[in-house]
Amino acid sequence: MKLSDRDITYLQGVGPKRAEVLKKEIEVASFEDLLYYFPYKYIDRSRFYYIHEIDGNMPFIQIRGRFLSFETIGEGRTRRMVAKFSDGRSVIDIVWFKGLNFVTNKIKVNKEYIVFGKPTAFGSKYNIAHPDVDPIEEADKVAAGLTPFYNTTEKMKSNYLNSKAIQSLEFALFQTLQWRFDETLTPAVINRAKVIDLSSALKGIHFPESTRQLNDAQFRLKFEELFFIQLNILRYTKQRQAKLKGVVFTRVGEIFHHFYEHNLPFTLTNAQKRVVKEIRKDMGNGKQMNRLVQGDVGSGKTLVALLCMLIALDNGFQACLMAPTEILANQHYETIREFLKGMDVNVRLLTGSTKKKERNELFPALEKGEIQILIGTHALIEDTVNFHRLGLVVIDEQHRFGVAQRAKLWTKATEVPHILVMTATPIPRTLAMTLYGDLDVSVIDELPPGRKPIQTEHRYDNKRASLYKFLESEITKGRQVYMVYPLIEENEKLDYKNLESGFETMKEVFPQFNVSMVHGRMKPAEKDFEMQKFASGESQILLATTVIEVGVNVPNASVMVIESAERFGLSQLHQLRGRVGRGAEQSYCMLISSHKLSNDTRKRLEIMVNSTDGFEIAEADLKLRGPGDLEGTQQSGLPVSLKIADLAADGQVLQLARDIAFEVLDDDPDLSKPHNRLLAERLKHLFAKKINWGLIS
Ligand code: ADP
Ligand code: MG
C-alpha cells in the first residue's frame, strides 16, 4: 500500500483520538504526511561551544565548564539567582528566576558540568536562563547530535502531542517502515543534481547525527520539492507550446505607425522599445504568447500595452485591457483615449457601473467587431460579453486577479488570444520562477528620463506640526498631496489611524484647501467624482485607503503621506509611493508611524527610506516576511506553501531544479519514456488535485 493511503490512526502510538488532532491541527492524515512533516529547528548537541563563540541568534547550545559563584539578587518578582559559569577562557551569567533552592542544593561550585540552553543578549552581554545542567559524568546520557523540534499547537500539546511526542511518532514510523523509503527521483536526476538518496535524506532530516548529514538531507529534500514544482509548471508550458496555436500577427500596420509617428508624445525608453520588440516577436511566431511584463511603478507599462494592442488591431483583431479596480479601468480608458486622440479607433469602457442601456448597445457592437479596444474590470469576463475576434488580452496589475477569473478569459475566444500580464509589483526572481514559471518574462528596467528619485522620510506621528507645515508649503507651490490610511473608520481593536477622522482633521488644519476622500466602500460614481476632483486639481489633498495603490496617475501630486505606515508591507508601501514622482517636480514620501515598532517593521521602514528600487525592495520583503505573505501569492493558488525550501534563501537550489527539469522535459516532453515513469507517477501524485495551471496563466 502507498504511504499516502496508510491512515495515521494505525501507526503505533496514535489511535483515533490523536489521529483526529493530527489531521485537524497540522493536516497529518497519512504515513506520508507525517514523513514529510519536517522539524522547524534543531538543537545543537553535536559539540561543545566556547562562551566567546556566542554571537547573534544562536540555537540551543551546550557549554562545558565550572560554576564559580552563585548570588541571589533582587526582591519579589525580580528575585533571581545569577551564577558565574566559566569554560576556562571566559565567563557567562546563568540565571534562574524559579526553583532557586533546587539549584543551590543540586549544583556545586567548581565541579564540571554541561550547561545547555539558549543564549540571549542582555545589553552588550549574553546570558542563559534556566538551562539544563548535567554533571559531566552523565555526558553519555545526554542525547548526542542534533535534536529536532517540530511545530505543535496548543491543542496538540493538551493531547500530549508535543515536539518530543512527534519525534517518537516519527521514530515509530521509521521502525514500521524499516528505515527504507521508495525513491522518488530517477538515478539520472539524482546523479545530475548530486543529491543523496531519499531514505538517507528522510533519516537525516528527522534524526540527524551531524550538521553535515542534516545539510545533505535538507539539500536533497529542498531540491526534490522545487524540482517537482518546476517539472509541473514547465511540463504544461511544453504541452501548451506543442498543442495550442496562437493567432499570428504578421504585420505592424497603419494604426501602429500612425500612432508612433503622430501621437506618441515622447520617445520610448530603450527598455520599452526592447520589451515591445520581444512581445512583437512572440505574437508573430505562431505560438500563443504568455508573457509577464514586470516594470517598476512609473516605468510606462500602459504605453507598452497600448502599442501591442495596436498591433492586434492592425491585424484585424480586437484587444482588451483588464484592470483590477474601477478607478484604474477608468483611468486607463481616459489615458488611452487621450493617447489615441484624432485617430479613428473605437475604444470603449465596460465596468460594473456601466448602465444597462449602454450595455445593450455595447455588446452587439463588440460582437460585430466594431469596438476595437475594450477596457474594463472583471465585467469584461462576464458571460454576456462576447468578442468578434479577440487577439490580445492585457491584464494589468495581474496579482489582483484570481486564477479562476483568468481561466474564464479563455472561453471568450474561438482562437486562443495572446496574453500579456503586467505587474508593477516586482517579484523576486525566485518567486517569479515558481509562481509564473510558465510565463516568459520581460522586464522594463528603466524609468522615463527626467524623473527625480522620490525622497522618503520616516516620521513619528507626534511630530505633526512640521508635517503640516511642509504640506502647506508644497500645496502653496501648486503641488497636490495624497494621504493614505489603513482603516476607513475607527476600530477599537486596531490602533491605527483612520480615514474618517483624518478627513475631519485635515479639513480643520487646511480650511483654505479642498480635501477629497475615496475608499472602497463608496459607490463607484461617488469615488469617480472625488477622484476627478483631485485629478483636475480642484482639490489639493486626497485622502484614501489603499484603493489608490495601483495605477492611479496624477502627475501633479508630489507628496505621498502614509499614515500608520507600520501597518503596510514593503511592496505595498512601494506601490503607494509610486503614485508620486510622476511629474517633473521633486516628490516626497512621508512614512508616519507610532513609536512602538517591532524590529521587522523598523527594518521595513528603513529599507523604504534607503531604496527606491522595486526589485531590491521585493527581495527584502521576501526575506523579511517569507513568500506566503507576499502579495499575489495567496490568490495565485500555486504551491508556494513550501514544506522545506525557502524562496528567499534557496535561489540556487531552485535554479538547479529548474535547469534539470528543463533537461528532462527537453528529452521527454510528456514524461512518457519508461525511464521517466517514476517522475510521471510522482508528479501525478503530488499535483493530482490541482487545476491545469498551464492553460490558464
Ligand atoms: P506604470 O508602468 O506604473 O503603469 P504608466 O504607464 O502609468 O506607468 O506611466 C507613468 C507615466 O510615465 C505616465 O504619465 C506616462 O505617460 C509616462 N511615460 C510613459 N512612457 C514614457 C516615456 N518613454 N517618456 C516619458 N514619459 C513616459
Ligand atoms: Mg500602470
PDB file of N, CA, C and O and ligand atoms in Angstrom, residues 301-302 328 332 396-397 551 582, ligand 2:
ATOM      1  N   LYS A 301       4.265  51.100 -18.438  1.00  0.00           N
ATOM      2  CA  LYS A 301       3.717  49.839 -18.937  1.00  0.00           C
ATOM      3  C   LYS A 301       2.467  50.064 -19.795  1.00  0.00           C
ATOM      4  O   LYS A 301       2.239  49.341 -20.756  1.00  0.00           O
ATOM      5  N   THR A 302       1.686  51.086 -19.430  1.00  0.00           N
ATOM      6  CA  THR A 302       0.443  51.328 -20.163  1.00  0.00           C
ATOM      7  C   THR A 302       0.725  51.554 -21.641  1.00  0.00           C
ATOM      8  O   THR A 302       0.034  51.032 -22.513  1.00  0.00           O
ATOM      9  N   LEU A 328      -9.067  52.318 -11.683  1.00  0.00           N
ATOM     10  CA  LEU A 328      -7.958  52.080 -12.592  1.00  0.00           C
ATOM     11  C   LEU A 328      -8.435  51.863 -14.030  1.00  0.00           C
ATOM     12  O   LEU A 328      -7.808  52.343 -14.979  1.00  0.00           O
ATOM     13  N   HIS A 332      -7.281  54.085 -17.155  1.00  0.00           N
ATOM     14  CA  HIS A 332      -6.704  53.535 -18.383  1.00  0.00           C
ATOM     15  C   HIS A 332      -7.493  54.012 -19.595  1.00  0.00           C
ATOM     16  O   HIS A 332      -6.933  54.344 -20.629  1.00  0.00           O
ATOM     17  N   ASP A 396      -3.700  44.020 -16.398  1.00  0.00           N
ATOM     18  CA  ASP A 396      -2.834  44.936 -15.657  1.00  0.00           C
ATOM     19  C   ASP A 396      -2.892  44.619 -14.168  1.00  0.00           C
ATOM     20  O   ASP A 396      -3.938  44.285 -13.646  1.00  0.00           O
ATOM     21  N   GLU A 397      -1.760  44.773 -13.512  1.00  0.00           N
ATOM     22  CA  GLU A 397      -1.687  44.517 -12.073  1.00  0.00           C
ATOM     23  C   GLU A 397      -2.262  43.150 -11.776  1.00  0.00           C
ATOM     24  O   GLU A 397      -3.165  42.978 -10.987  1.00  0.00           O
ATOM     25  N   GLY A 551      -1.849  51.959  -9.920  1.00  0.00           N
ATOM     26  CA  GLY A 551      -2.121  52.620 -11.183  1.00  0.00           C
ATOM     27  C   GLY A 551      -2.533  54.074 -11.243  1.00  0.00           C
ATOM     28  O   GLY A 551      -2.329  54.706 -12.253  1.00  0.00           O
ATOM     29  N   ARG A 582       5.729  61.262 -10.554  1.00  0.00           N
ATOM     30  CA  ARG A 582       5.350  61.006 -11.939  1.00  0.00           C
ATOM     31  C   ARG A 582       5.482  62.250 -12.801  1.00  0.00           C
ATOM     32  O   ARG A 582       5.309  62.195 -14.010  1.00  0.00           O
TER      33      ARG A 582
HETATM   34 MG    MG B   2       0.094  51.005 -14.593  1.00  0.00          MG
END
